[in-house]
Amino acid sequence: DTAVSQTPKYLVTQMGNDKSIKCEQNLGHDTMYWYKQDSKKFLKIMFSYNNKELIINETVPNRFSPKSPDKAHLNLHINSLELGDSAVYFCASSTRFGYTFGSGTRLTVV
Amino acid sequence: GIQVEQSPPDLILQEGANSTLRCNFSDSVNNLQWFHQNPWGQLINLFYIPSGTKQNGRLSATTVATERYSLLYISSSQTTDSGVYFCAVDQAAGNKLTFGGGTRVLVKP
């Protein structure tokens, strides 16, 4: 029933590891996003995809690579994790009537 | 890019009090949404309100697009209203949401 679902909810990993976060939406939206929320709660766009095509890439390090196998899924793969990557990552989808967010993935790099 | 500023940054309320949160934006917008981030971190959509006034229970919102601001009203606040309230705008459908810095609300019993 969840409109935008992300897995996992929590991720604790060591520096240098590679990890993925998955996102799926069942709303039939064409556009999906990844946002990052830092420790001060500031939310910033990372990527957006429209119908599997990359539309926005906001000066995110190359270690972050989004992949959209179909318009209902947008995954985020992160290589060589660094301490500064610790944050909450939100997936979202949208129509012209607004945006719906997933419940977030709290990533902690130790 | 567009700037979004929210005020006040922090708000402490006694249960039952009313309050107004403000969102100013620096350019014309296509969409404006208010979100509540609860203490568990979930971002809950409150209003999609690019213009006009909407009400949902104890919450209401007004956007005056020509003057580039929006207001969120919380009436008869409850402890469950605690959390961070975000205003976010986009300038074209399916573009990207730009968020304000949020207003952190604490409602005390």
Short mmCIF file of C-alpha atoms in Angstrom, two decimals:
data_model
loop_
_atom_site.label_atom_id
_atom_site.label_comp_id
_atom_site.label_asym_id
_atom_site.label_seq_id
_atom_site.Cartn_x
_atom_site.Cartn_y
_atom_site.Cartn_z
CA ASP A 1 0.00 0.00 0.00
CA THR A 2 2.95 2.38 0.63
CA ALA A 3 3.08 4.95 -2.17
CA VAL A 4 6.86 5.49 -2.17
CA SER A 5 8.87 2.83 -0.38
CA GLN A 6 12.58 2.79 0.32
CA THR A 7 14.80 0.02 1.59
CA PRO A 8 16.59 -0.26 3.85
CA LYS A 9 15.37 2.20 6.49
CA TYR A 10 18.71 2.11 8.30
CA LEU A 11 22.16 1.39 6.95
CA VAL A 12 25.35 1.35 9.01
CA THR A 13 28.52 0.63 7.09
CA GLN A 14 32.26 1.18 7.18
CA MET A 15 34.20 3.75 5.20
CA GLY A 16 35.23 2.51 1.79
CA ASN A 17 32.30 0.13 1.34
CA ASP A 18 29.81 0.21 -1.54
CA LYS A 19 26.08 0.26 -0.75
CA SER A 20 22.75 0.60 -2.51
CA ILE A 21 19.40 2.06 -1.52
CA LYS A 22 16.29 0.99 -3.39
CA CYS A 23 13.15 2.98 -4.11
CA GLU A 24 9.85 1.98 -5.63
CA GLN A 25 6.67 3.98 -6.21
CA ASN A 26 3.24 2.60 -7.04
CA LEU A 27 1.64 5.93 -7.87
CA GLY A 28 2.22 5.78 -11.61
CA HIS A 29 4.29 8.97 -11.48
CA ASP A 30 6.72 9.64 -14.32
CA THR A 31 9.32 11.57 -12.32
CA MET A 32 11.40 10.31 -9.40
CA TYR A 33 14.05 11.96 -7.25
CA TRP A 34 16.73 11.46 -4.64
CA TYR A 35 17.12 14.08 -1.93
CA LYS A 36 19.72 14.28 0.82
CA GLN A 37 18.99 15.63 4.29
CA ASP A 38 22.08 16.67 6.21
CA SER A 39 22.62 16.82 9.96
CA LYS A 40 21.12 20.33 10.10
CA LYS A 41 17.92 19.00 8.49
CA PHE A 42 18.54 20.84 5.22
CA LEU A 43 17.03 19.00 2.23
CA LYS A 44 18.67 19.20 -1.16
CA ILE A 45 17.98 17.59 -4.53
CA MET A 46 20.57 15.12 -5.78
CA PHE A 47 19.04 13.57 -8.91
CA SER A 48 15.82 13.39 -10.81
CA TYR A 49 14.68 10.96 -13.47
CA ASN A 50 11.75 11.27 -15.83
CA ASN A 51 10.56 8.02 -17.31
CA LYS A 52 13.98 6.40 -16.80
CA GLU A 53 15.97 9.34 -18.16
CA LEU A 54 18.29 11.44 -16.01
CA ILE A 55 17.00 15.01 -15.88
CA ILE A 56 18.82 16.60 -12.94
CA ASN A 57 22.26 15.88 -11.51
CA GLU A 58 23.07 18.47 -8.89
CA THR A 59 26.86 18.47 -8.58
CA VAL A 60 26.87 15.17 -6.74
CA PRO A 61 30.20 13.27 -6.52
CA ASN A 62 30.70 10.56 -9.13
CA ARG A 63 30.68 8.00 -6.32
CA PHE A 64 26.88 8.37 -6.35
CA SER A 65 25.20 6.65 -9.27
CA PRO A 66 21.43 6.48 -9.68
CA LYS A 67 19.83 3.78 -11.77
CA SER A 68 16.26 3.61 -13.01
CA PRO A 69 15.39 0.19 -14.48
CA ASP A 70 11.81 1.36 -15.10
CA LYS A 71 9.75 4.41 -14.25
CA ALA A 72 8.54 2.88 -10.97
CA HIS A 73 12.04 2.30 -9.57
CA LEU A 74 14.98 4.55 -8.83
CA ASN A 75 17.92 3.07 -6.97
CA LEU A 76 20.96 4.85 -5.57
CA HIS A 77 24.35 3.19 -5.51
CA ILE A 78 27.18 4.73 -3.54
CA ASN A 79 30.82 3.67 -4.01
CA SER A 80 33.71 4.13 -1.60
CA LEU A 81 31.58 5.53 1.19
CA GLU A 82 33.00 8.45 3.19
CA LEU A 83 32.14 9.76 6.64
CA GLY A 84 30.55 12.85 5.05
CA ASP A 85 28.03 10.67 3.25
CA SER A 86 26.25 10.06 6.54
CA ALA A 87 22.79 11.57 6.12
CA VAL A 88 19.16 10.68 5.52
CA TYR A 89 18.38 9.96 1.88
CA PHE A 90 14.82 10.47 0.65
CA CYS A 91 13.29 9.14 -2.51
CA ALA A 92 10.32 11.02 -3.99
CA SER A 93 8.05 10.98 -7.00
CA SER A 94 5.87 13.66 -8.52
CA THR A 95 3.11 14.69 -10.86
CA ARG A 96 2.11 18.23 -11.70
CA PHE A 97 -0.05 18.08 -8.58
CA GLY A 98 2.76 17.63 -6.15
CA TYR A 99 5.47 15.47 -4.65
CA THR A 100 5.30 12.37 -2.46
CA PHE A 101 8.26 11.32 -0.34
CA GLY A 102 9.39 7.96 0.96
CA SER A 103 10.15 7.48 4.64
CA GLY A 104 13.89 7.94 4.22
CA THR A 105 17.03 5.83 4.64
CA ARG A 106 19.35 6.82 7.45
CA LEU A 107 22.90 6.08 6.31
CA THR A 108 25.65 6.08 8.91
CA VAL A 109 29.24 5.65 7.79
CA VAL A 110 31.68 4.64 10.54
CA GLY B 1 18.36 29.70 -8.21
CA ILE B 2 15.24 30.43 -6.23
CA GLN B 3 15.66 31.16 -2.52
CA VAL B 4 13.19 29.94 0.10
CA GLU B 5 13.28 31.38 3.60
CA GLN B 6 11.19 30.24 6.53
CA SER B 7 10.50 31.98 9.78
CA PRO B 8 10.75 31.63 12.65
CA PRO B 9 13.49 28.98 12.74
CA ASP B 10 12.27 27.69 16.11
CA LEU B 11 8.93 27.86 17.86
CA ILE B 12 7.95 26.63 21.31
CA LEU B 13 4.24 26.45 21.99
CA GLN B 14 2.07 25.51 24.90
CA GLU B 15 -0.51 22.91 24.00
CA GLY B 16 -3.68 24.62 22.80
CA ALA B 17 -1.90 27.70 21.42
CA ASN B 18 -2.20 28.98 17.84
CA SER B 19 0.74 29.85 15.62
CA THR B 20 1.68 31.09 12.17
CA LEU B 21 4.68 29.93 10.15
CA ARG B 22 5.90 31.95 7.20
CA CYS B 23 7.60 31.02 3.93
CA ASN B 24 9.05 33.66 1.60
CA PHE B 25 10.33 32.82 -1.87
CA SER B 26 12.38 34.92 -4.23
CA ASP B 27 10.78 34.19 -7.62
CA SER B 28 7.53 33.02 -9.19
CA VAL B 29 6.69 29.38 -8.54
CA ASN B 30 4.71 26.63 -10.18
CA ASN B 31 4.16 24.60 -7.04
CA LEU B 32 4.38 25.17 -3.31
CA GLN B 33 4.02 22.45 -0.70
CA TRP B 34 4.11 22.37 3.07
CA PHE B 35 5.51 19.27 4.75
CA HIS B 36 5.69 18.12 8.35
CA GLN B 37 8.69 16.03 9.34
CA ASN B 38 7.64 14.14 12.42
CA PRO B 39 10.04 13.06 15.19
CA TRP B 40 10.48 9.72 13.41
CA GLY B 41 11.80 11.49 10.34
CA GLN B 42 8.89 10.93 7.98
CA LEU B 43 8.03 13.75 5.59
CA ILE B 44 4.28 14.13 5.54
CA ASN B 45 2.66 16.21 2.83
CA LEU B 46 0.33 18.78 4.42
CA PHE B 47 -0.72 21.02 1.55
CA TYR B 48 -0.17 21.45 -2.14
CA ILE B 49 -0.91 25.17 -2.38
CA PRO B 50 0.60 27.22 -5.23
CA SER B 51 -2.06 29.87 -4.55
CA GLY B 52 -5.15 30.49 -2.46
CA THR B 53 -6.23 29.06 0.86
CA LYS B 54 -6.79 25.50 2.02
CA GLN B 55 -7.81 23.97 5.32
CA ASN B 56 -7.37 20.51 6.74
CA GLY B 57 -8.61 20.11 10.29
CA ARG B 58 -6.60 22.35 12.62
CA LEU B 59 -4.17 23.28 9.89
CA SER B 60 -4.69 25.81 7.15
CA ALA B 61 -2.43 27.45 4.60
CA THR B 62 -2.54 30.54 2.44
CA THR B 63 -0.27 31.38 -0.48
CA VAL B 64 -0.17 34.85 -1.99
CA ALA B 65 1.81 34.10 -5.13
CA THR B 66 1.94 37.70 -6.33
CA GLU B 67 3.66 38.73 -3.10
CA ARG B 68 5.78 35.58 -2.93
CA TYR B 69 4.88 34.22 0.45
CA SER B 70 2.89 31.46 2.08
CA LEU B 71 1.61 31.06 5.62
CA LEU B 72 0.85 27.90 7.56
CA TYR B 73 -1.55 28.23 10.50
CA ILE B 74 -1.66 25.76 13.33
CA SER B 75 -4.64 26.15 15.64
CA SER B 76 -5.17 24.52 19.03
CA SER B 77 -1.74 22.93 18.82
CA GLN B 78 -1.18 19.42 20.15
CA THR B 79 1.99 17.64 21.19
CA THR B 80 1.72 15.54 18.02
CA ASP B 81 2.25 18.74 16.01
CA SER B 82 5.88 18.80 17.15
CA GLY B 83 8.49 18.36 14.46
CA VAL B 84 9.93 20.38 11.61
CA TYR B 85 7.72 22.14 9.09
CA PHE B 86 9.15 22.64 5.62
CA CYS B 87 8.00 24.82 2.81
CA ALA B 88 9.19 23.75 -0.66
CA VAL B 89 8.69 25.20 -4.13
CA ASP B 90 9.34 24.31 -7.73
CA GLN B 91 9.36 26.55 -10.77
CA ALA B 92 8.11 24.00 -13.28
CA ALA B 93 6.18 20.76 -13.00
CA GLY B 94 8.53 17.80 -12.54
CA ASN B 95 11.51 20.06 -12.11
CA LYS B 96 12.84 19.94 -8.55
CA LEU B 97 11.66 21.06 -5.16
CA THR B 98 13.74 23.69 -3.39
CA PHE B 99 13.26 23.53 0.34
CA GLY B 100 13.35 26.23 2.97
CA GLY B 101 15.40 25.70 6.09
CA GLY B 102 12.37 24.63 8.11
CA THR B 103 10.66 25.76 11.29
CA ARG B 104 11.30 23.50 14.26
CA VAL B 105 8.15 23.36 16.41
CA LEU B 106 7.95 21.99 19.92
CA VAL B 107 4.54 21.76 21.54
CA LYS B 108 4.72 21.33 25.30
CA PRO B 109 1.92 19.64 27.26
#
